[in-house]
Short mmCIF file of C-alpha atoms in Angstrom, two decimals:
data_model
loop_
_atom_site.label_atom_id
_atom_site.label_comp_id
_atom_site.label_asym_id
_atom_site.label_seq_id
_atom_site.Cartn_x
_atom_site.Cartn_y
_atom_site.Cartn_z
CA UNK A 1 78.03 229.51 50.32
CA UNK A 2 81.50 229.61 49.65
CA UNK A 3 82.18 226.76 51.56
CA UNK A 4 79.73 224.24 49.61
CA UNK A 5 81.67 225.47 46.49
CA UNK A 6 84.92 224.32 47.32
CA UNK A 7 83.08 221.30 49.05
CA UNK A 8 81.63 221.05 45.40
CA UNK A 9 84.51 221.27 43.87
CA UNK A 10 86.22 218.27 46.27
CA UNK A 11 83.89 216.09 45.45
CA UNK A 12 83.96 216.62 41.78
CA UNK A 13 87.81 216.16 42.15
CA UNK A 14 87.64 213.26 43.89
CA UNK A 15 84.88 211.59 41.82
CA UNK A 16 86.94 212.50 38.38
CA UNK A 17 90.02 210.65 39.56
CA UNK A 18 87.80 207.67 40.67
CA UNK A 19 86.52 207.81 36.81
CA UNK A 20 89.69 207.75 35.45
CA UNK A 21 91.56 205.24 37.69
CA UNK A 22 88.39 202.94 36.66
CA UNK A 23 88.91 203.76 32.59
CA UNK A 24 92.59 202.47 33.48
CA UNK A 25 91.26 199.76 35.07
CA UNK A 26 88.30 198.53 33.87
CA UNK A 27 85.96 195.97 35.68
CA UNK A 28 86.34 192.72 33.52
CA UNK A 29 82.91 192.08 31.81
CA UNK A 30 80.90 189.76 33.55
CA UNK A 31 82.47 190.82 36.59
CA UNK A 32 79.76 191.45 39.55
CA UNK A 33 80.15 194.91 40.38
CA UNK A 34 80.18 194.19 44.01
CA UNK A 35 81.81 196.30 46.61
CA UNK A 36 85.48 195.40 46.54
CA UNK A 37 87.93 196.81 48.70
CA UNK A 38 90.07 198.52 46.03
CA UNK A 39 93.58 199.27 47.25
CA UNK A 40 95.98 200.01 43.98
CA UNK A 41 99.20 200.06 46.49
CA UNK A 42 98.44 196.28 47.99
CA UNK A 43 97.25 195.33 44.58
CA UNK A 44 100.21 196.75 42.73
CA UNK A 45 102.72 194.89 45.50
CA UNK A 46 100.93 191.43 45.16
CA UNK A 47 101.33 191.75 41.41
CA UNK A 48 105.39 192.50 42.04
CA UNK A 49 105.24 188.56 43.42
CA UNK A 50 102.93 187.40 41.30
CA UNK A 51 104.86 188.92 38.14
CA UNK A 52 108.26 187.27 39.36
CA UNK A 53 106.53 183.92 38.80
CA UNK A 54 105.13 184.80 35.82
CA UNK A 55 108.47 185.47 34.41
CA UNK A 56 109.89 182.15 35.90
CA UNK A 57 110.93 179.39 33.04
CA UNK A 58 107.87 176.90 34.57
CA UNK A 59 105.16 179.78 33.48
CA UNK A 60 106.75 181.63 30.51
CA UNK A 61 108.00 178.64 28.83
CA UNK A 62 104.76 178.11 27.38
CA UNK A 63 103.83 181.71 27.01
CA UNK A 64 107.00 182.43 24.56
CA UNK A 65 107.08 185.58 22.45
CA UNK A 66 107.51 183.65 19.63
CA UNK A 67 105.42 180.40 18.33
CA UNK A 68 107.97 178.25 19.09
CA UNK A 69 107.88 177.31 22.82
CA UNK A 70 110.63 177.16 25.09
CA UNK A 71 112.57 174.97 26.94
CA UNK A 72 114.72 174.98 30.36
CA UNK A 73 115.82 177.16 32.95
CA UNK A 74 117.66 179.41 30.36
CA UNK A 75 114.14 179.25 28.28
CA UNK A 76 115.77 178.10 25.32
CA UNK A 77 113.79 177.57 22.06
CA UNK A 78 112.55 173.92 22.31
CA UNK A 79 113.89 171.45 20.06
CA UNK A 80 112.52 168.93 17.52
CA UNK A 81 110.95 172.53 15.83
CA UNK A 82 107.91 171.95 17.48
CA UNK A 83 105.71 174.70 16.88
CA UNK A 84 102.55 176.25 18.50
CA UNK A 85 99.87 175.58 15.62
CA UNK A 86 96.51 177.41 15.56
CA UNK A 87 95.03 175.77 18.97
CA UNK A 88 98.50 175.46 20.85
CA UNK A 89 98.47 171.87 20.50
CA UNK A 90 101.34 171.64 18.51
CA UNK A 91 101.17 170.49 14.74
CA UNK A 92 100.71 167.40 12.59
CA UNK A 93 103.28 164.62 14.65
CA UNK A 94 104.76 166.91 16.64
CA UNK A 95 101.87 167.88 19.01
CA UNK A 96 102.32 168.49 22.36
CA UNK A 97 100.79 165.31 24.17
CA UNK A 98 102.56 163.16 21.87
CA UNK A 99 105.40 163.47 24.11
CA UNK A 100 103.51 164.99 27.17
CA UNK A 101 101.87 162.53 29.25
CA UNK A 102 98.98 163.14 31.35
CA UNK A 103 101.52 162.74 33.89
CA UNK A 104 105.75 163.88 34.68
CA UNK A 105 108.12 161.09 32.85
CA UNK A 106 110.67 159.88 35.65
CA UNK A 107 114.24 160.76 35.25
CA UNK A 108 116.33 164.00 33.63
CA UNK A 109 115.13 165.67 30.09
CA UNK A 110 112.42 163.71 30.27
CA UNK A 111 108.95 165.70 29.25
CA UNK A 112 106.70 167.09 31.92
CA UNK A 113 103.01 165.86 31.70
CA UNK A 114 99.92 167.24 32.46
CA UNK A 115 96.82 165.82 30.53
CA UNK A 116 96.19 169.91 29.08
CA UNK A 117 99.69 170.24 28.23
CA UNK A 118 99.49 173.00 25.57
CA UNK A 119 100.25 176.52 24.41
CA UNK A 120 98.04 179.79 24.47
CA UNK A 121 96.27 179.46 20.93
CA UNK A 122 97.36 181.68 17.99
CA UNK A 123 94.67 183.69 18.23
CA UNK A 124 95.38 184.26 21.71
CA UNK A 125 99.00 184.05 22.44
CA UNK A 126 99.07 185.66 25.92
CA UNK A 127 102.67 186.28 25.55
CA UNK A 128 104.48 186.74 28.87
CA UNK A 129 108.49 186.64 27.36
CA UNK A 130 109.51 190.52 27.49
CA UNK A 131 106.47 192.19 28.90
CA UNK A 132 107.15 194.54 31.67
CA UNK A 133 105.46 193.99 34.63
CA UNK A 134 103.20 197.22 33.53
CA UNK A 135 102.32 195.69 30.26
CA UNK A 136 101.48 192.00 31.49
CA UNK A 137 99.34 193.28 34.34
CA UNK A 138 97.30 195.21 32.29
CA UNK A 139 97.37 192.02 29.51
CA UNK A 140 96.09 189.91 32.08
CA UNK A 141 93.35 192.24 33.04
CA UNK A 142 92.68 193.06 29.49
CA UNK A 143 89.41 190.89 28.49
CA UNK A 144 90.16 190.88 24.60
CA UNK A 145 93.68 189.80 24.99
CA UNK A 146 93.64 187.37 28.80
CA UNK A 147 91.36 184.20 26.68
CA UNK A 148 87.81 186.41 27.78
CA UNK A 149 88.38 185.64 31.36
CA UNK A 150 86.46 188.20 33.82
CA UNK A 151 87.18 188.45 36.92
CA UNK A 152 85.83 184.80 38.83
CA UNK A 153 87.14 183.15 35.99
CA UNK A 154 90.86 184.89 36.67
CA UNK A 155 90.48 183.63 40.26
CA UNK A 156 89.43 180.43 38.69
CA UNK A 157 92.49 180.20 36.10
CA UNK A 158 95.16 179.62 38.70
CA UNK A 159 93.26 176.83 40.58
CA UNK A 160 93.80 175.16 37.13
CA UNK A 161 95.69 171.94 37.17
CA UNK A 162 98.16 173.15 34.34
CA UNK A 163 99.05 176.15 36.15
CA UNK A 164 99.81 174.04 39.28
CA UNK A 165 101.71 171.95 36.88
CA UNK A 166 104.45 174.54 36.84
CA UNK A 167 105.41 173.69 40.77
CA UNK A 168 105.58 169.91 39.79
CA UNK A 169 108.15 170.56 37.46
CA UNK A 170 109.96 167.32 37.11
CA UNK A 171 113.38 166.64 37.63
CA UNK A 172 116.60 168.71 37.61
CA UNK A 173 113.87 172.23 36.43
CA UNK A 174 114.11 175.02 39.08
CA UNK A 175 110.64 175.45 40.30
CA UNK A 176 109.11 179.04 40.62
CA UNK A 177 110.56 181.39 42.99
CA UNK A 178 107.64 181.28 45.63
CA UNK A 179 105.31 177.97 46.31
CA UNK A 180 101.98 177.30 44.86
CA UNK A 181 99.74 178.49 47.79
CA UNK A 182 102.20 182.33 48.76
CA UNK A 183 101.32 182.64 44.19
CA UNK A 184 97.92 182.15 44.85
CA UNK A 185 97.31 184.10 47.59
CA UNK A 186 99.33 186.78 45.99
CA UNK A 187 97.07 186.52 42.96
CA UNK A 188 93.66 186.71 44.37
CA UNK A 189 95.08 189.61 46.55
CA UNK A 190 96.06 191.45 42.94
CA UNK A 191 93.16 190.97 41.31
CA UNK A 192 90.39 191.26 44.20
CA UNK A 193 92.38 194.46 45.48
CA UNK A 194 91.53 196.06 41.67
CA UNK A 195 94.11 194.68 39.21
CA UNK A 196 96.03 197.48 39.39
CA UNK A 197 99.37 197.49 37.10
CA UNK A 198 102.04 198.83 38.46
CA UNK A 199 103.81 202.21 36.91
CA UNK B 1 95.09 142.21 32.46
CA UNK B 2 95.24 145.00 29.91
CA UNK B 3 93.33 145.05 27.22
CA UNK B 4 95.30 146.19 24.04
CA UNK B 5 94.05 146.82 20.42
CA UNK B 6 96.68 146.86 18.25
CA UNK B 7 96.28 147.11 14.44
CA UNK B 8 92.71 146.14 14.85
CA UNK B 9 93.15 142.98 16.93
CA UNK B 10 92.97 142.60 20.63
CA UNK B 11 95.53 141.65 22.90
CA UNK B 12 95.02 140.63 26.73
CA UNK B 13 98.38 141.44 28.20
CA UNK B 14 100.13 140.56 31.32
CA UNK B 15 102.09 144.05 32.50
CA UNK B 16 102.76 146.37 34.85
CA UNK B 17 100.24 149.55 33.95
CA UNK B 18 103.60 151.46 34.38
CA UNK B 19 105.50 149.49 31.52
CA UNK B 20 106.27 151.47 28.28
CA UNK B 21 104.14 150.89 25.53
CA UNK B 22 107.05 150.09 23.33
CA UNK B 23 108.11 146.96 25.41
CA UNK B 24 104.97 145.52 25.40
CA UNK B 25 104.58 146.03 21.75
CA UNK B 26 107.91 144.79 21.44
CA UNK B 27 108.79 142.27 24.34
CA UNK B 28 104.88 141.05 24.67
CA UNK B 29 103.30 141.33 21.35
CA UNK B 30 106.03 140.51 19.43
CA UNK B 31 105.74 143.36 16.67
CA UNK B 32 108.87 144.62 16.66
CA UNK B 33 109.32 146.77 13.48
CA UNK B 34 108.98 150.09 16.45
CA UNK B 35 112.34 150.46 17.34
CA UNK B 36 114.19 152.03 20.90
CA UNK B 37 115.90 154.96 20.25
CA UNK B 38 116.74 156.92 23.18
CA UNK B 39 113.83 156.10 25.90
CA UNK B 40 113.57 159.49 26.98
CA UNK B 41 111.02 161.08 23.79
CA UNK B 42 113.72 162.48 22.32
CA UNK B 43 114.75 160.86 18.77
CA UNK B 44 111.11 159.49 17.59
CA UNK B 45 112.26 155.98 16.65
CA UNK B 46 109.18 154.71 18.98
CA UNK B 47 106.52 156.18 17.04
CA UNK B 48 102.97 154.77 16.90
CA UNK B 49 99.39 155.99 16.13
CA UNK B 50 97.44 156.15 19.11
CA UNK B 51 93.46 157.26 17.92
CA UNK B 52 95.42 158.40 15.14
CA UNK B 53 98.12 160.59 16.88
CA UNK B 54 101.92 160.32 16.47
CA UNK B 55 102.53 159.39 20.36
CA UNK B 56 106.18 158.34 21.22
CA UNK B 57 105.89 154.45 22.83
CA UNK B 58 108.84 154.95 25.23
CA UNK B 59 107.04 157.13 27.74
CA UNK B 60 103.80 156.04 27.19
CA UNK B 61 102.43 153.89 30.17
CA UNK B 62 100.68 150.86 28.69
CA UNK B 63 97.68 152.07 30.83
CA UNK B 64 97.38 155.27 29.14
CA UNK B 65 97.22 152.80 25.66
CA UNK B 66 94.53 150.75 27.13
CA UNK B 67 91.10 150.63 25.15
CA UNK B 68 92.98 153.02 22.45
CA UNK B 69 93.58 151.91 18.78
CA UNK B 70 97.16 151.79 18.53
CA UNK B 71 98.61 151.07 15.23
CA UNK B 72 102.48 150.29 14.88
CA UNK B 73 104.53 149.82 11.34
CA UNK B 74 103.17 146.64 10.67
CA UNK B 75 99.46 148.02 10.60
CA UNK B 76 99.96 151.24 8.79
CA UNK B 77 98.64 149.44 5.13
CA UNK B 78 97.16 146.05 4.67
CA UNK B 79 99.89 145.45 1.74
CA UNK B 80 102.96 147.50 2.62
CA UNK B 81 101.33 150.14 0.05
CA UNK B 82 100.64 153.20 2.54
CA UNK B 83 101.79 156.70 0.03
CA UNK B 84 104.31 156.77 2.22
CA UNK B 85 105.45 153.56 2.54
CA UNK B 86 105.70 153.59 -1.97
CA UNK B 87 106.97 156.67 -2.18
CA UNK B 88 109.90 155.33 0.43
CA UNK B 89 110.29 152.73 -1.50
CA UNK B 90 110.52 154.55 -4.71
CA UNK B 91 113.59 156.63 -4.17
CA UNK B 92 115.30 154.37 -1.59
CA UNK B 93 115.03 156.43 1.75
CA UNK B 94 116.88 154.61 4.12
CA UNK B 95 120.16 154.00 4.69
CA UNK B 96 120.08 152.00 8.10
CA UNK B 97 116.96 151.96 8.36
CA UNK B 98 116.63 152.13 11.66
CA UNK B 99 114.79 155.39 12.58
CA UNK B 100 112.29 154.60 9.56
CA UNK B 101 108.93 153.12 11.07
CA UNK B 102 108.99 156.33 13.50
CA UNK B 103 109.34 158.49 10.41
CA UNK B 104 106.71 156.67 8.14
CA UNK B 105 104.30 157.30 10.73
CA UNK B 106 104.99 160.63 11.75
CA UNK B 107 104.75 160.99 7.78
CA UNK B 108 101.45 159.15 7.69
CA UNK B 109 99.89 161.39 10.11
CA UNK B 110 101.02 165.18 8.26
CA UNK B 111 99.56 163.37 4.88
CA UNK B 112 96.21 163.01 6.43
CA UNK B 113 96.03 166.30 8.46
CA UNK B 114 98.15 168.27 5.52
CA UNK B 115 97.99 166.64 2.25
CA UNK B 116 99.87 169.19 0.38
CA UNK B 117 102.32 169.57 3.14
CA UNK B 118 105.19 172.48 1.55
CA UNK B 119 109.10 172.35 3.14
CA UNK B 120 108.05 174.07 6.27
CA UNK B 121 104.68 171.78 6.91
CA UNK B 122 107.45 168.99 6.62
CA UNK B 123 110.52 170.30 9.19
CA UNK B 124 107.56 171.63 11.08
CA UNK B 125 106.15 167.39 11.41
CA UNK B 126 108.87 165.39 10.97
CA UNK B 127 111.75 167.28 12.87
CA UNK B 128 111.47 165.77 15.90
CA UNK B 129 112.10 162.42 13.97
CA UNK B 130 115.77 162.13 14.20
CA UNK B 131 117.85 160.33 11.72
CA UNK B 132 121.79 159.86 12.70
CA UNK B 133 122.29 158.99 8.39
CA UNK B 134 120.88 161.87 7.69
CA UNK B 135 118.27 161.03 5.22
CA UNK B 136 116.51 163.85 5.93
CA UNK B 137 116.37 165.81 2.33
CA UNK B 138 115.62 162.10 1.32
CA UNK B 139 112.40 161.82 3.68
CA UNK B 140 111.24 165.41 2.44
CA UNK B 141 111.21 164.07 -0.93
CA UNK B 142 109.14 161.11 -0.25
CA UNK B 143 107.05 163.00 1.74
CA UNK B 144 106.41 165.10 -1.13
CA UNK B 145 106.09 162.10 -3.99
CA UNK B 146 103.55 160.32 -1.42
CA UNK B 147 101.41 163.49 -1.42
CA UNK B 148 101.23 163.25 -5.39
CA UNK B 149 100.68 159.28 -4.54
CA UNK B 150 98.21 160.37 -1.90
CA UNK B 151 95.98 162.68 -4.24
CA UNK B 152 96.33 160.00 -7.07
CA UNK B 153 94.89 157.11 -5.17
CA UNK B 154 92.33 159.27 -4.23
CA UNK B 155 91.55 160.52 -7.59
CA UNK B 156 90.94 156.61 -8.21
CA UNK B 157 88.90 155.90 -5.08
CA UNK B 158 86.57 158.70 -6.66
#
């Protein structure tokens, strides 16, 4: 008798701490609640790479704390005052594809292209510039504040052709401090390990 | 062959697809009230409407312009009598003159998306339109007369 008690008790342990790891972590809505193999140490250590790119000029350029975005390797504030405006487009003459092609310009200080070049919107800002690695993890797994992406549609987000942008950088820009495939792997390792942020 | 419109008549041009708008506007078409500044989308000297848009002619490929409406200086008003264009005119903007056509249309396209554009509406449009004469608290000025110009003509049309 005294044993199923404490075998009881275990369980009702065990299954708290599973409840509250999962309030920390919610599943993203939409998200299939299929059978993943949660691991919060491998998902926490992908997320260490994945965060150092994040935090490289190529992503957090156009993720800027402010609404101004930046410029550089030393992610200066751009120039010309161009500003985010309420879809990240840029404003009035001074929106982003005006300069941005759909494609890089050849040569030094010329602008990078992409045909989506933009920022996060204002109502969505997805700042990266000063977040620890603790507060964009959980950001990025946050549905409200990530653009209502669930989980597939994470996965999905850095098969995008603007994210890959960042690793064509154009010339004289230092390009992110692992390639495009070791990010993506990393990523989809984060996220399908649980999306854990780490302490 | 590309296929150009440019202010409302179409050109069949001879060019490389990679070839800057701005030469063939310039070199090609002949219109050559866009000027060169610095080549690189940098000053704003270049600037044209493409579908409307304040695009920089330097770095845009001619293929990218092809089947767009592209309008340059010369097409901004039938009669030289664009808001901004009179209110330019008014208090005597320019001093060179060179950097102008870039600013009238980056002008032209805040007074249609912003027609009561304030001081920060204006650095936040036009300051990537660079002026070495430093007209600039000229061109907010006109900016702001050609809003009242703007709303007038308007007024009329009504």
């Amino acid at each position: 008798m005294k044993k199923i008690s404490v075998m009881a008790v275990v369980i009702l342990v065990i299954w708290m701490a599973s409840a509250f790891r999962d309030r920390n972590n919610p599943l993203l809505p939409g998200t299939k609640n299929e059978k993943i193999a949660k691991d919060s140490i491998e998902s926490v250590k992908a997320f260490m790479k994945v965060y150092k790119v994040l935090m490289s000029p190529r992503c957090m350029n156009c993720h800027p704390s402010g609404d101004a975005p930046l410029q550089g390797d030393d992610n200066h504030i751009h120039t010309m005052n161009v500003v985010r405006g309420p879809d990240g487009a840029g404003l009035y003459a001074a929106k982003c594809s005006n300069c941005h092609q759909p494609a890089n310009v050849p040569g030094v200080h010329t602008p990078p292209g992409n045909p989506k070049w933009q920022l996060p919107p204002a109502n969505m800002k997805m700042v990266f510039q000063g977040k620890t690695a603790h507060q964009l993890a959980l950001q990025i797994m946050n549905y409200n504040l990530n653009g209502h992406k669930n989980k597939e549609q994470l996965i999905e987000h850095v098969r995008d052709t603007l994210v890959k942008a960042g690793w064509t950088m154009g010339e004289a820009r230092v390009p992110p401090p692992m390639t495009y495939t070791a990010f993506v792997a990393a990523w989809d390792n984060w996220v399908n390990k649980g999306g854990y942020a780490p302490k | 062959m590309i296929s150009l419109n440019v202010n409302q008549k179409v050109y069949q041009v001879d060019a490389d697809p990679n070839m800057p708008l701005l030469w063939v506007i310039r070199d090609i078409i002949g219109l050559t009230g866009t000027k060169y500044g610095c080549g690189v989308a940098q000053c704003g000297a270049c600037v044209v409407h493409m579908n409307g848009e304040a695009v920089r002619s330097c770095i845009t490929k001619v293929s990218r312009a092809e089947g767009q409406k592209i309008i340059t200086i010369e097409g901004l008003s039938a009669n030289n009598d664009h808001p901004a264009q009179l209110a330019w005119q008014q208090i005597d903007v320019p001093q060179c003159g060179y950097c102008h056509s870039g600013q009238l249309m980056s002008a032209a396209v805040l007074l249609r998306e912003n027609p009561n554009p304030t001081d920060q509406d204006i650095d936040e449009a036009m300051s990537g339109n660079i002026c070495r004469c430093g007209t600039y608290l000229r061109i907010r000025k006109a900016i702001h007369i050609a809003a009242e110009i703007q709303k007038t003509k308007t007024k009329t049309a009504i």
